[in-house]
CSV table of N, CA and C in Angstrom, one decimal:
chain,number,residue,atom,x,y,z
O,17,ALA,N,105.2,-4.6,1.8
O,17,ALA,CA,106.6,-4.7,2.2
O,17,ALA,C,106.8,-6.1,2.7
O,18,MET,N,108.1,-6.5,2.5
O,18,MET,CA,108.5,-7.8,2.9
O,18,MET,C,108.5,-7.9,4.4
O,19,VAL,N,108.2,-9.0,5.0
O,19,VAL,CA,108.3,-9.2,6.4
O,19,VAL,C,109.8,-9.4,6.8
O,20,GLY,N,110.2,-8.9,7.9
O,20,GLY,CA,111.5,-9.2,8.4
O,20,GLY,C,112.5,-8.0,8.3
O,21,GLU,N,113.7,-8.3,8.4
O,21,GLU,CA,114.8,-7.3,8.5
O,21,GLU,C,114.7,-6.3,7.4
O,22,SER,N,114.6,-6.7,6.1
O,22,SER,CA,114.7,-5.7,5.0
O,22,SER,C,113.6,-4.7,5.0
O,23,ALA,N,112.5,-5.1,5.6
O,23,ALA,CA,111.3,-4.2,5.6
O,23,ALA,C,111.6,-2.9,6.4
O,24,ASN,N,112.6,-3.0,7.4
O,24,ASN,CA,112.9,-1.9,8.2
O,24,ASN,C,113.9,-1.0,7.7
O,25,ALA,N,114.6,-1.4,6.6
O,25,ALA,CA,115.7,-0.7,6.1
O,25,ALA,C,115.1,0.5,5.2
O,26,VAL,N,115.7,1.7,5.5
O,26,VAL,CA,115.3,2.9,4.7
O,26,VAL,C,116.5,3.2,3.9
O,27,PRO,N,116.4,3.6,2.6
O,27,PRO,CA,117.5,3.8,1.7
O,27,PRO,C,118.6,4.7,2.2
O,28,ASN,N,118.3,5.7,3.1
O,28,ASN,CA,119.4,6.6,3.5
O,28,ASN,C,120.2,5.9,4.6
O,29,GLY,N,120.0,4.7,4.9
O,29,GLY,CA,120.8,4.0,5.9
O,29,GLY,C,120.4,4.0,7.3
O,30,SER,N,119.3,4.8,7.6
O,30,SER,CA,118.8,4.8,8.9
O,30,SER,C,117.8,3.7,9.0
O,31,PHE,N,117.4,3.4,10.3
O,31,PHE,CA,116.4,2.3,10.5
O,31,PHE,C,115.2,2.7,11.2
O,32,ARG,N,114.1,2.1,10.9
O,32,ARG,CA,112.9,2.4,11.6
O,32,ARG,C,112.4,1.0,12.1
O,33,CYS,N,111.6,1.1,13.2
O,33,CYS,CA,110.9,-0.2,13.5
O,33,CYS,C,109.7,0.1,14.4
O,34,GLY,N,108.9,-0.9,14.6
O,34,GLY,CA,107.8,-0.8,15.5
O,34,GLY,C,106.6,0.0,14.9
O,35,ASN,N,105.4,-0.6,14.9
O,35,ASN,CA,104.2,0.0,14.6
O,35,ASN,C,104.2,0.9,13.3
O,36,GLY,N,105.1,0.6,12.4
O,36,GLY,CA,105.1,1.3,11.1
O,36,GLY,C,105.2,2.8,11.2
O,37,MET,N,105.9,3.3,12.3
O,37,MET,CA,106.0,4.8,12.5
O,37,MET,C,107.2,5.2,11.7
O,38,ILE,N,107.0,5.3,10.4
O,38,ILE,CA,108.2,5.6,9.5
O,38,ILE,C,108.7,7.0,9.7
O,39,ASP,N,107.8,7.9,10.1
O,39,ASP,CA,108.3,9.3,10.3
O,39,ASP,C,108.8,9.6,11.7
O,40,ASN,N,108.8,8.6,12.5
O,40,ASN,CA,109.3,8.8,13.9
O,40,ASN,C,110.8,8.9,13.9
O,41,PRO,N,111.3,10.1,14.3
O,41,PRO,CA,112.8,10.3,14.2
O,41,PRO,C,113.5,9.5,15.3
O,42,GLU,N,112.8,9.0,16.3
O,42,GLU,CA,113.5,8.4,17.4
O,42,GLU,C,113.8,6.9,17.2
O,43,ASN,N,114.2,6.6,16.0
O,43,ASN,CA,114.6,5.2,15.8
O,43,ASN,C,115.9,4.9,16.4
O,44,ARG,N,116.0,3.8,17.1
O,44,ARG,CA,117.3,3.4,17.7
O,44,ARG,C,117.5,2.0,17.4
O,45,THR,N,118.8,1.6,17.5
O,45,THR,CA,119.1,0.2,17.3
O,45,THR,C,119.5,-0.4,18.7
O,46,ALA,N,118.9,-1.4,19.1
O,46,ALA,CA,119.2,-2.1,20.4
O,46,ALA,C,119.7,-3.4,20.1
O,47,LEU,N,120.8,-3.8,20.8
O,47,LEU,CA,121.4,-5.1,20.7
O,47,LEU,C,121.2,-5.9,22.0
O,48,ILE,N,120.5,-7.1,21.9
O,48,ILE,CA,120.3,-7.9,23.0
O,48,ILE,C,121.3,-9.0,23.0
O,49,VAL,N,122.1,-9.2,24.1
O,49,VAL,CA,123.1,-10.3,24.1
O,49,VAL,C,122.6,-11.2,25.3
O,50,ASP,N,122.1,-12.3,25.0
O,50,ASP,CA,121.5,-13.2,26.0
O,50,ASP,C,121.4,-14.6,25.5
O,51,ASP,N,121.8,-15.6,26.2
O,51,ASP,CA,121.8,-17.0,25.7
O,51,ASP,C,120.4,-17.6,25.9
O,52,ASP,N,119.5,-16.9,26.5
O,52,ASP,CA,118.1,-17.4,26.8
O,52,ASP,C,117.1,-16.9,25.8
O,53,PRO,N,116.6,-17.7,24.9
O,53,PRO,CA,115.7,-17.2,23.8
O,53,PRO,C,114.4,-16.6,24.4
O,54,THR,N,113.9,-17.1,25.5
O,54,THR,CA,112.7,-16.6,26.1
O,54,THR,C,112.9,-15.1,26.5
O,55,SER,N,114.0,-14.9,27.2
O,55,SER,CA,114.4,-13.6,27.7
O,55,SER,C,114.6,-12.6,26.5
O,56,ARG,N,115.3,-13.1,25.4
O,56,ARG,CA,115.5,-12.2,24.2
O,56,ARG,C,114.1,-11.9,23.6
O,57,PHE,N,113.2,-12.8,23.5
O,57,PHE,CA,111.9,-12.6,22.9
O,57,PHE,C,111.1,-11.6,23.7
O,58,LEU,N,111.1,-11.7,25.0
O,58,LEU,CA,110.4,-10.7,25.8
O,58,LEU,C,111.0,-9.3,25.7
O,59,MET,N,112.3,-9.2,25.8
O,59,MET,CA,113.0,-8.0,25.7
O,59,MET,C,112.8,-7.3,24.4
O,60,LYS,N,112.9,-8.1,23.3
O,60,LYS,CA,112.7,-7.6,22.0
O,60,LYS,C,111.3,-7.0,21.8
O,61,ALA,N,110.3,-7.7,22.4
O,61,ALA,CA,108.9,-7.2,22.3
O,61,ALA,C,108.8,-5.8,23.0
O,62,VAL,N,109.4,-5.7,24.1
O,62,VAL,CA,109.3,-4.4,24.9
O,62,VAL,C,110.1,-3.3,24.1
O,63,LEU,N,111.3,-3.7,23.6
O,63,LEU,CA,112.1,-2.6,22.9
O,63,LEU,C,111.4,-2.2,21.6
O,64,GLU,N,110.7,-3.1,21.0
O,64,GLU,CA,110.0,-2.7,19.7
O,64,GLU,C,108.8,-1.8,20.0
O,65,GLN,N,108.3,-1.8,21.2
O,65,GLN,CA,107.3,-0.8,21.5
O,65,GLN,C,107.9,0.6,21.6
O,66,PHE,N,109.2,0.7,21.8
O,66,PHE,CA,109.9,2.0,21.8
O,66,PHE,C,110.5,2.3,20.5
O,67,ASN,N,110.0,1.6,19.4
O,67,ASN,CA,110.4,1.9,18.1
O,67,ASN,C,111.9,1.6,17.8
O,68,CYS,N,112.4,0.6,18.5
O,68,CYS,CA,113.7,0.2,18.3
O,68,CYS,C,113.9,-0.9,17.2
O,69,ARG,N,114.9,-0.8,16.5
O,69,ARG,CA,115.3,-1.9,15.6
O,69,ARG,C,116.1,-2.8,16.5
O,70,VAL,N,115.7,-4.1,16.6
O,70,VAL,CA,116.4,-5.0,17.6
O,70,VAL,C,117.3,-6.0,16.9
O,71,VAL,N,118.5,-6.2,17.3
O,71,VAL,CA,119.4,-7.2,16.8
O,71,VAL,C,119.8,-8.1,18.0
O,72,GLU,N,119.9,-9.4,17.7
O,72,GLU,CA,120.1,-10.3,18.8
O,72,GLU,C,121.4,-11.1,18.7
O,73,ALA,N,122.1,-11.4,19.8
O,73,ALA,CA,123.2,-12.2,19.8
O,73,ALA,C,123.1,-13.2,21.0
O,74,LYS,N,123.6,-14.4,20.9
O,74,LYS,CA,123.4,-15.4,21.9
O,74,LYS,C,124.6,-15.4,22.9
O,75,LEU,N,125.8,-15.0,22.5
O,75,LEU,CA,127.0,-15.1,23.3
O,75,LEU,C,127.7,-13.8,23.3
O,76,GLY,N,128.5,-13.6,24.4
O,76,GLY,CA,129.3,-12.4,24.6
O,76,GLY,C,130.2,-12.1,23.4
O,77,VAL,N,130.9,-13.1,22.9
O,77,VAL,CA,131.9,-12.8,21.8
O,77,VAL,C,131.1,-12.3,20.5
O,78,GLU,N,130.0,-13.0,20.3
O,78,GLU,CA,129.1,-12.6,19.1
O,78,GLU,C,128.6,-11.2,19.4
O,79,GLY,N,128.2,-10.9,20.6
O,79,GLY,CA,127.7,-9.6,20.9
O,79,GLY,C,128.8,-8.5,20.7
O,80,LEU,N,130.0,-8.7,21.1
O,80,LEU,CA,131.1,-7.8,20.9
O,80,LEU,C,131.3,-7.5,19.4
O,81,GLN,N,131.2,-8.5,18.6
O,81,GLN,CA,131.3,-8.4,17.1
O,81,GLN,C,130.2,-7.5,16.6
O,82,GLN,N,129.0,-7.8,17.1
O,82,GLN,CA,127.8,-7.0,16.6
O,82,GLN,C,127.9,-5.5,17.1
O,83,VAL,N,128.4,-5.3,18.3
O,83,VAL,CA,128.6,-3.9,18.7
O,83,VAL,C,129.5,-3.2,17.7
O,84,ARG,N,130.6,-3.8,17.3
O,84,ARG,CA,131.5,-3.2,16.4
O,84,ARG,C,130.8,-3.0,15.0
O,85,ASP,N,130.1,-4.0,14.6
O,85,ASP,CA,129.5,-3.9,13.3
O,85,ASP,C,128.4,-2.9,13.1
O,86,ILE,N,127.5,-2.9,14.1
O,86,ILE,CA,126.3,-2.0,14.0
O,86,ILE,C,126.3,-0.8,14.8
O,87,GLY,N,127.2,-0.7,15.8
O,87,GLY,CA,127.2,0.5,16.7
O,87,GLY,C,125.9,0.8,17.3
O,88,PRO,N,125.3,-0.1,18.1
O,88,PRO,CA,124.0,0.1,18.6
O,88,PRO,C,123.8,1.3,19.5
O,89,ASP,N,122.6,1.8,19.7
O,89,ASP,CA,122.3,2.9,20.6
O,89,ASP,C,122.2,2.4,22.0
O,90,LEU,N,121.9,1.1,22.2
O,90,LEU,CA,121.6,0.6,23.5
O,90,LEU,C,122.0,-0.9,23.4
O,91,LEU,N,122.6,-1.4,24.5
O,91,LEU,CA,123.0,-2.8,24.7
O,91,LEU,C,122.3,-3.3,25.9
O,92,VAL,N,121.6,-4.5,25.6
O,92,VAL,CA,121.0,-5.2,26.7
O,92,VAL,C,121.8,-6.5,26.9
O,93,LEU,N,122.3,-6.7,28.1
O,93,LEU,CA,123.3,-7.7,28.4
O,93,LEU,C,122.9,-8.6,29.5
O,94,ASP,N,123.0,-9.9,29.3
O,94,ASP,CA,122.8,-10.9,30.3
O,94,ASP,C,124.1,-11.1,31.0
O,95,ILE,N,124.1,-11.5,32.3
O,95,ILE,CA,125.4,-11.7,33.0
O,95,ILE,C,125.9,-13.2,32.8
O,96,LEU,N,125.0,-14.2,33.1
O,96,LEU,CA,125.4,-15.6,33.1
O,96,LEU,C,125.2,-16.1,31.7
O,97,MET,N,126.4,-16.2,30.9
O,97,MET,CA,126.4,-16.8,29.6
O,97,MET,C,127.6,-17.7,29.5
O,98,PRO,N,127.5,-18.7,28.6
O,98,PRO,CA,128.7,-19.6,28.5
O,98,PRO,C,129.8,-18.9,27.8
O,99,HIS,N,131.0,-19.4,28.0
O,99,HIS,CA,132.3,-18.9,27.4
O,99,HIS,C,132.7,-17.5,27.9
O,100,MET,N,131.9,-16.5,27.7
O,100,MET,CA,132.3,-15.2,28.1
O,100,MET,C,131.1,-14.5,28.8
O,101,ASP,N,131.2,-14.3,30.1
O,101,ASP,CA,130.0,-13.8,30.8
O,101,ASP,C,129.8,-12.3,30.5
O,102,GLY,N,128.7,-11.8,31.0
O,102,GLY,CA,128.3,-10.4,30.7
O,102,GLY,C,129.3,-9.4,31.4
O,103,LEU,N,129.9,-9.8,32.5
O,103,LEU,CA,130.8,-8.9,33.2
O,103,LEU,C,132.1,-8.7,32.3
O,104,ASP,N,132.6,-9.9,31.8
O,104,ASP,CA,133.8,-9.8,31.0
O,104,ASP,C,133.5,-9.0,29.7
O,105,THR,N,132.3,-9.3,29.1
O,105,THR,CA,131.9,-8.7,27.9
O,105,THR,C,131.9,-7.1,28.0
O,106,LEU,N,131.3,-6.7,29.1
O,106,LEU,CA,131.2,-5.3,29.4
O,106,LEU,C,132.5,-4.6,29.7
O,107,ARG,N,133.4,-5.3,30.5
O,107,ARG,CA,134.7,-4.8,30.8
O,107,ARG,C,135.5,-4.6,29.5
O,108,TYR,N,135.3,-5.5,28.6
O,108,TYR,CA,136.0,-5.5,27.3
O,108,TYR,C,135.6,-4.2,26.6
O,109,LEU,N,134.3,-4.1,26.5
O,109,LEU,CA,133.7,-2.9,25.8
O,109,LEU,C,134.1,-1.6,26.4
O,110,ARG,N,134.1,-1.5,27.8
O,110,ARG,CA,134.4,-0.3,28.4
O,110,ARG,C,135.8,0.1,28.3
O,111,SER,N,136.7,-0.9,27.9
O,111,SER,CA,138.1,-0.6,27.8
O,111,SER,C,138.4,0.1,26.4
O,112,ASP,N,137.4,0.1,25.5
O,112,ASP,CA,137.5,0.7,24.2
O,112,ASP,C,136.9,2.1,24.3
O,113,PRO,N,137.6,3.1,24.0
O,113,PRO,CA,137.1,4.5,24.1
O,113,PRO,C,135.9,4.7,23.2
O,114,LYS,N,135.7,4.0,22.2
O,114,LYS,CA,134.5,4.1,21.3
O,114,LYS,C,133.3,3.7,22.0
O,115,PHE,N,133.4,2.8,23.0
O,115,PHE,CA,132.2,2.2,23.6
O,115,PHE,C,132.1,2.4,25.1
O,116,GLU,N,133.0,3.3,25.6
O,116,GLU,CA,133.1,3.5,27.1
O,116,GLU,C,131.8,4.2,27.6
O,117,SER,N,131.0,4.8,26.7
O,117,SER,CA,129.8,5.5,27.2
O,117,SER,C,128.6,4.9,26.5
O,118,LEU,N,128.7,3.7,25.9
O,118,LEU,CA,127.5,3.0,25.3
O,118,LEU,C,126.5,2.7,26.4
O,119,PRO,N,125.3,3.1,26.2
O,119,PRO,CA,124.2,2.8,27.2
O,119,PRO,C,124.0,1.3,27.3
O,120,VAL,N,124.1,0.8,28.5
O,120,VAL,CA,123.9,-0.6,28.8
O,120,VAL,C,122.9,-0.9,29.9
O,121,ILE,N,122.0,-1.9,29.5
O,121,ILE,CA,121.1,-2.4,30.5
O,121,ILE,C,121.4,-3.8,30.8
O,122,VAL,N,121.5,-4.2,32.1
O,122,VAL,CA,121.9,-5.6,32.4
O,122,VAL,C,120.7,-6.3,32.9
O,123,VAL,N,120.6,-7.6,32.5
O,123,VAL,CA,119.5,-8.4,33.0
O,123,VAL,C,120.1,-9.8,33.4
O,124,SER,N,119.6,-10.3,34.5
O,124,SER,CA,120.1,-11.6,35.0
O,124,SER,C,119.2,-12.2,36.1
O,125,VAL,N,119.4,-13.5,36.3
O,125,VAL,CA,118.7,-14.2,37.3
O,125,VAL,C,119.3,-13.9,38.7
O,126,LEU,N,120.5,-13.3,38.7
O,126,LEU,CA,121.2,-13.1,40.0
O,126,LEU,C,120.5,-11.9,40.7
O,127,GLY,N,120.5,-12.1,42.0
O,127,GLY,CA,119.9,-11.0,42.9
O,127,GLY,C,120.8,-9.8,42.9
O,128,ASP,N,120.2,-8.7,43.3
O,128,ASP,CA,120.9,-7.4,43.4
O,128,ASP,C,122.2,-7.4,44.3
O,129,ASP,N,122.2,-8.3,45.3
O,129,ASP,CA,123.3,-8.3,46.2
O,129,ASP,C,124.4,-9.3,45.8
O,130,HIS,N,124.3,-9.9,44.6
O,130,HIS,CA,125.3,-10.9,44.2
O,130,HIS,C,126.6,-10.1,43.8
O,131,MET,N,127.7,-10.7,44.0
O,131,MET,CA,129.0,-10.1,43.8
O,131,MET,C,129.1,-9.6,42.3
O,132,LEU,N,128.7,-10.5,41.4
O,132,LEU,CA,128.8,-10.2,40.0
O,132,LEU,C,128.0,-9.0,39.6
O,133,VAL,N,126.8,-8.9,40.2
O,133,VAL,CA,125.9,-7.7,40.0
O,133,VAL,C,126.6,-6.4,40.5
O,134,LYS,N,127.1,-6.5,41.7
O,134,LYS,CA,127.8,-5.4,42.3
O,134,LYS,C,129.0,-4.9,41.4
O,135,GLN,N,129.7,-5.9,40.8
O,135,GLN,CA,130.9,-5.6,40.0
O,135,GLN,C,130.4,-4.9,38.7
O,136,ILE,N,129.3,-5.5,38.1
O,136,ILE,CA,128.9,-4.9,36.8
O,136,ILE,C,128.3,-3.5,37.0
O,137,GLN,N,127.7,-3.3,38.1
O,137,GLN,CA,127.1,-2.0,38.3
O,137,GLN,C,128.2,-0.9,38.5
O,138,GLU,N,129.4,-1.3,38.7
O,138,GLU,CA,130.5,-0.3,38.7
O,138,GLU,C,130.9,0.1,37.4
O,139,LEU,N,130.4,-0.6,36.3
O,139,LEU,CA,130.9,-0.3,35.0
O,139,LEU,C,129.9,0.6,34.2
O,140,ASP,N,129.3,1.5,35.0
O,140,ASP,CA,128.5,2.6,34.4
O,140,ASP,C,127.3,2.0,33.5
O,141,ILE,N,126.4,1.3,34.2
O,141,ILE,CA,125.2,0.8,33.5
O,141,ILE,C,124.0,1.7,33.8
O,142,LEU,N,123.0,1.6,32.8
O,142,LEU,CA,121.8,2.4,32.9
O,142,LEU,C,120.8,1.8,33.9
O,143,GLY,N,120.8,0.5,34.0
O,143,GLY,CA,119.8,-0.2,34.9
O,143,GLY,C,120.1,-1.6,34.9
O,144,TYR,N,119.6,-2.2,36.0
O,144,TYR,CA,119.7,-3.7,36.2
O,144,TYR,C,118.3,-4.3,36.5
O,145,PHE,N,118.0,-5.3,35.7
O,145,PHE,CA,116.7,-6.0,35.8
O,145,PHE,C,116.9,-7.5,36.2
O,146,THR,N,116.2,-8.0,37.2
O,146,THR,CA,116.3,-9.4,37.5
O,146,THR,C,115.3,-10.2,36.6
O,147,LYS,N,115.7,-11.4,36.3
O,147,LYS,CA,114.8,-12.3,35.5
O,147,LYS,C,114.0,-13.1,36.6
O,148,PRO,N,112.9,-13.6,36.3
O,148,PRO,CA,112.2,-13.4,35.0
O,148,PRO,C,111.7,-12.0,34.8
O,149,LEU,N,111.9,-11.5,33.6
O,149,LEU,CA,111.6,-10.1,33.3
O,149,LEU,C,110.1,-9.8,33.4
O,150,ASP,N,109.7,-8.7,33.9
O,150,ASP,CA,108.3,-8.3,34.1
O,150,ASP,C,108.1,-7.2,33.0
O,151,HIS,N,107.2,-7.5,32.1
O,151,HIS,CA,106.9,-6.7,30.9
O,151,HIS,C,106.6,-5.3,31.3
O,152,GLY,N,105.6,-5.1,32.2
O,152,GLY,CA,105.2,-3.8,32.7
O,152,GLY,C,106.3,-3.0,33.4
O,153,HIS,N,107.0,-3.7,34.2
O,153,HIS,CA,108.1,-3.0,35.0
O,153,HIS,C,109.1,-2.5,34.0
O,154,LEU,N,109.4,-3.4,33.0
O,154,LEU,CA,110.5,-3.1,32.0
O,154,LEU,C,110.1,-1.9,31.2
O,155,SER,N,108.8,-1.9,30.8
O,155,SER,CA,108.3,-0.8,30.0
O,155,SER,C,108.4,0.6,30.7
O,156,ARG,N,108.0,0.5,32.0
O,156,ARG,CA,108.1,1.8,32.7
O,156,ARG,C,109.5,2.3,32.9
O,157,LYS,N,110.4,1.3,33.2
O,157,LYS,CA,111.8,1.7,33.4
O,157,LYS,C,112.5,2.2,32.1
O,158,LEU,N,112.1,1.5,31.0
O,158,LEU,CA,112.7,2.0,29.7
O,158,LEU,C,112.2,3.3,29.3
O,159,THR,N,110.9,3.6,29.6
O,159,THR,CA,110.4,5.0,29.3
O,159,THR,C,111.2,6.0,30.0
O,160,VAL,N,111.6,5.8,31.2
O,160,VAL,CA,112.5,6.7,31.9
O,160,VAL,C,113.9,6.8,31.3
O,161,LEU,N,114.4,5.6,31.1
O,161,LEU,CA,115.8,5.5,30.5
O,161,LEU,C,115.9,6.2,29.2
O,162,PHE,N,114.9,6.0,28.3
O,162,PHE,CA,115.0,6.6,27.0
O,162,PHE,C,114.8,8.1,27.1
O,163,ALA,N,114.0,8.5,28.0
O,163,ALA,CA,113.8,10.0,28.2
O,163,ALA,C,115.2,10.6,28.6
O,164,GLN,N,115.9,9.9,29.5
O,164,GLN,CA,117.2,10.3,29.9
O,164,GLN,C,118.2,10.4,28.8
O,165,LEU,N,118.2,9.3,27.9
O,165,LEU,CA,119.1,9.3,26.8
O,165,LEU,C,118.8,10.4,25.8
O,166,ASP,N,117.5,10.7,25.6
O,166,ASP,CA,117.1,11.8,24.7
O,166,ASP,C,117.6,13.1,25.2
O,167,GLU,N,117.6,13.3,26.5
O,167,GLU,CA,118.1,14.6,27.1
O,167,GLU,C,119.6,14.7,26.8
O,168,LYS,N,120.3,13.6,26.9
O,168,LYS,CA,121.7,13.7,26.6
O,168,LYS,C,122.0,14.1,25.2
O,169,VAL,N,121.2,13.6,24.3
O,169,VAL,CA,121.4,13.9,22.8
O,169,VAL,C,121.2,15.4,22.5
O,170,ASP,N,120.2,16.0,23.1
O,170,ASP,CA,119.9,17.4,22.8
O,170,ASP,C,121.0,18.3,23.2
Protein backbone atom coordinates (compact mmCIF):
# COMPACT_ATOMS: atom_id res chain seq x y z
CA ALA A 1 0.00 0.00 0.00
CA MET A 2 1.11 3.53 -0.60
CA VAL A 3 2.20 5.54 2.38
CA GLY A 4 0.07 8.51 3.34
CA GLU A 5 -3.50 9.68 2.94
CA SER A 6 -4.62 7.40 0.13
CA ALA A 7 -3.54 4.26 1.97
CA ASN A 8 -6.28 4.88 4.51
CA ALA A 9 -9.07 5.30 2.01
CA VAL A 10 -11.48 2.39 1.67
CA PRO A 11 -13.59 2.19 -1.52
CA ASN A 12 -16.90 2.50 0.34
CA GLY A 13 -15.96 5.97 1.48
CA SER A 14 -15.25 5.14 5.10
CA PHE A 15 -11.81 5.60 6.60
CA ARG A 16 -9.51 3.50 8.67
CA CYS A 17 -6.33 4.33 10.41
CA GLY A 18 -3.83 3.27 13.01
CA ASN A 19 -2.05 -0.07 13.30
CA GLY A 20 -3.60 -1.47 10.13
CA MET A 21 -6.78 -2.49 11.94
CA ILE A 22 -8.81 -2.54 8.76
CA ASP A 23 -11.71 -4.43 10.30
CA ASN A 24 -12.00 -2.18 13.33
CA PRO A 25 -15.40 -0.51 13.01
CA GLU A 26 -14.46 2.30 15.35
CA ASN A 27 -12.78 4.45 12.75
CA ARG A 28 -13.29 8.12 13.39
CA THR A 29 -12.03 11.27 11.75
CA ALA A 30 -10.43 13.80 14.06
CA LEU A 31 -9.59 17.35 13.00
CA ILE A 32 -6.79 19.15 14.84
CA VAL A 33 -6.83 22.95 14.56
CA ASP A 34 -3.64 24.34 16.06
CA ASP A 35 -0.96 26.72 14.76
CA ASP A 36 1.76 24.88 16.72
CA PRO A 37 3.25 21.98 14.68
CA THR A 38 4.73 20.27 17.76
CA SER A 39 1.36 20.22 19.46
CA ARG A 40 -0.34 18.90 16.29
CA PHE A 41 2.30 16.18 15.95
CA LEU A 42 1.82 14.95 19.51
CA MET A 43 -1.97 15.09 19.35
CA LYS A 44 -1.95 13.24 16.03
CA ALA A 45 0.24 10.48 17.49
CA VAL A 46 -2.16 10.00 20.39
CA LEU A 47 -5.29 10.10 18.22
CA GLU A 48 -3.84 7.55 15.81
CA GLN A 49 -3.50 5.13 18.72
CA PHE A 50 -7.29 5.34 18.92
CA ASN A 51 -7.60 4.36 15.27
CA CYS A 52 -8.50 7.87 14.15
CA ARG A 53 -7.92 9.30 10.73
CA VAL A 54 -6.34 12.66 11.51
CA VAL A 55 -6.71 15.83 9.46
CA GLU A 56 -4.81 18.99 10.41
CA ALA A 57 -5.45 22.71 10.03
CA LYS A 58 -3.20 25.55 11.18
CA LEU A 59 -5.79 28.31 11.53
CA GLY A 60 -9.36 28.79 12.71
CA VAL A 61 -10.70 29.80 9.30
CA GLU A 62 -9.04 26.80 7.66
CA GLY A 63 -10.43 24.61 10.45
CA LEU A 64 -13.99 25.82 9.86
CA GLN A 65 -13.67 24.99 6.18
CA GLN A 66 -12.36 21.51 7.03
CA VAL A 67 -15.22 20.91 9.47
CA ARG A 68 -17.68 21.65 6.67
CA ASP A 69 -15.76 19.58 4.13
CA ILE A 70 -15.10 16.43 6.12
CA GLY A 71 -17.59 16.52 9.00
CA PRO A 72 -15.16 15.18 11.61
CA ASP A 73 -16.24 13.03 14.55
CA LEU A 74 -14.00 15.00 16.88
CA LEU A 75 -12.44 18.46 16.83
CA VAL A 76 -9.27 19.29 18.75
CA LEU A 77 -8.96 23.05 19.04
CA ASP A 78 -6.23 25.38 20.24
CA ILE A 79 -7.32 28.69 21.81
CA LEU A 80 -4.47 31.07 20.97
CA MET A 81 -4.13 31.26 17.18
CA PRO A 82 -3.54 34.19 14.83
CA HIS A 83 -6.46 35.88 13.02
CA MET A 84 -9.30 33.86 14.55
CA ASP A 85 -8.82 32.34 17.99
CA GLY A 86 -10.29 29.08 19.21
CA LEU A 87 -13.07 30.81 21.14
CA ASP A 88 -14.34 32.63 18.04
CA THR A 89 -13.93 29.49 15.95
CA LEU A 90 -15.98 27.42 18.37
CA ARG A 91 -18.64 30.13 18.82
CA TYR A 92 -19.04 30.20 15.07
CA LEU A 93 -19.39 26.42 14.90
CA ARG A 94 -21.83 26.24 17.78
CA SER A 95 -24.08 28.78 16.04
CA ASP A 96 -24.59 26.27 13.20
CA PRO A 97 -27.22 23.63 14.06
CA LYS A 98 -25.19 21.05 12.13
CA PHE A 99 -22.22 21.44 14.46
CA GLU A 100 -23.78 22.49 17.75
CA SER A 101 -23.14 19.04 19.22
CA LEU A 102 -19.80 18.28 17.51
CA PRO A 103 -17.48 16.79 20.18
CA VAL A 104 -14.67 19.28 20.88
CA ILE A 105 -11.49 18.99 22.93
CA VAL A 106 -9.67 22.24 23.66
CA VAL A 107 -5.91 22.52 24.18
CA SER A 108 -4.01 25.64 25.22
CA VAL A 109 -1.08 27.05 27.15
CA LEU A 110 -3.60 29.07 29.17
CA GLY A 111 -4.31 27.99 32.72
CA ASP A 112 -7.71 26.66 33.78
CA ASP A 113 -8.58 29.92 35.50
CA HIS A 114 -7.97 32.13 32.45
CA MET A 115 -11.01 34.08 31.25
CA LEU A 116 -10.82 32.66 27.72
CA VAL A 117 -10.74 29.11 29.10
CA LYS A 118 -13.77 29.80 31.28
CA GLN A 119 -15.61 31.23 28.26
CA ILE A 120 -14.76 28.31 25.99
CA GLN A 121 -15.82 25.79 28.62
CA GLU A 122 -19.32 27.29 28.45
CA LEU A 123 -19.53 26.17 24.81
CA ASP A 124 -20.11 22.51 25.63
CA ILE A 125 -16.64 20.99 25.27
CA LEU A 126 -15.61 17.42 26.09
CA GLY A 127 -12.38 18.34 27.80
CA TYR A 128 -9.67 20.92 28.29
CA PHE A 129 -5.94 20.14 28.21
CA THR A 130 -3.11 22.50 29.08
CA LYS A 131 0.06 22.55 27.00
CA PRO A 132 2.66 21.21 26.96
CA LEU A 133 0.58 18.12 26.30
CA ASP A 134 1.35 15.03 28.33
CA HIS A 135 1.08 11.90 26.17
CA GLY A 136 0.06 9.54 28.97
CA HIS A 137 -2.46 11.92 30.50
CA LEU A 138 -3.94 12.58 27.07
CA SER A 139 -4.26 8.87 26.28
CA ARG A 140 -6.07 8.18 29.54
CA LYS A 141 -8.48 11.08 29.08
CA LEU A 142 -9.20 10.15 25.47
CA THR A 143 -9.93 6.55 26.46
CA VAL A 144 -12.67 7.87 28.75
CA LEU A 145 -13.93 10.43 26.22
CA PHE A 146 -14.17 7.92 23.39
CA ALA A 147 -15.99 5.49 25.65
CA GLN A 148 -18.52 8.25 26.41
CA LEU A 149 -18.89 9.04 22.70
CA ASP A 150 -19.48 5.38 21.89
CA GLU A 151 -22.22 5.20 24.51
CA LYS A 152 -23.99 8.14 22.85
CA VAL A 153 -23.85 6.38 19.47
CA ASP A 154 -25.47 3.17 20.69
